[in-house]
């Protein structure tokens, strides 16, 4: 499985992309799934998956788009 993980500045600590974390968190929420097997199949620690699931519930993995607000410009006449 290709996770496209990158190494961060701490030795031995991979930095997984948000879409990978979100996908595993969603898969772990499915009924009848073995969290341990899911973590093992993807080469991650089960505790990481639990943290990612909490992040999913908190909305941390939702895509963010810049909000555009309407602007009304008045002339000074």
XYZ file of C-alpha atoms in Angstrom:
77
model
C 0.000 0.000 0.000
C 1.344 3.405 -0.948
C 0.699 5.953 1.796
C 2.900 8.697 0.314
C 4.207 9.432 3.784
C 7.002 11.911 4.241
C 9.471 12.122 7.060
C 9.205 15.130 9.319
C 12.043 16.715 11.266
C 11.873 14.179 14.118
C 13.766 10.968 13.380
C 11.518 7.982 12.707
C 8.244 9.915 12.759
C 6.356 9.717 9.457
C 3.967 12.470 8.461
C 0.913 10.987 6.754
C -1.221 13.067 4.368
C -4.611 14.236 5.660
C -6.524 12.322 2.965
C -4.821 9.068 4.026
C -5.696 9.724 7.693
C -9.276 10.566 6.772
C -9.684 7.463 4.598
C -8.445 5.140 7.359
C -10.579 6.879 9.977
C -13.679 6.444 7.802
C -12.836 2.782 7.135
C -12.376 2.176 10.866
C -15.887 3.496 11.553
C -17.485 0.838 9.346
C -19.429 -1.843 11.245
C -17.640 -5.150 11.704
C -14.166 -3.813 10.852
C -11.193 -4.975 12.897
C -9.298 -1.849 13.871
C -6.164 -3.854 14.624
C -6.185 -5.567 11.231
C -6.852 -2.275 9.440
C -3.913 -0.654 11.199
C -1.662 -3.643 10.531
C -2.598 -3.774 6.839
C -1.649 -0.121 6.461
C 1.518 -0.249 8.549
C 0.382 2.102 11.289
C 0.000 1.853 15.045
C -3.544 1.259 16.295
C -3.239 4.262 18.627
C -2.602 6.522 15.623
C -5.786 5.288 13.996
C -7.737 6.056 17.195
C -6.316 9.590 17.210
C -7.238 10.044 13.541
C -10.803 8.855 14.216
C -11.155 11.476 16.949
C -9.826 14.041 14.481
C -12.401 12.920 11.930
C -15.215 13.349 14.463
C -13.871 16.812 15.324
C -13.841 17.785 11.631
C -10.063 18.146 11.357
C -9.815 16.304 8.041
C -12.515 18.189 6.186
C -11.241 20.055 3.144
C -10.960 23.739 3.783
C -11.768 26.267 1.120
C -11.308 29.978 1.476
C -14.543 31.748 2.276
C -15.503 34.590 -0.005
C -17.629 37.303 1.519
C -19.697 39.851 -0.394
C -18.276 43.374 -0.364
C -20.256 46.541 -0.920
C -18.196 49.543 -2.051
C -19.751 52.957 -1.487
C -18.506 56.014 -3.255
C -17.713 59.146 -1.236
C -19.764 61.620 -3.339
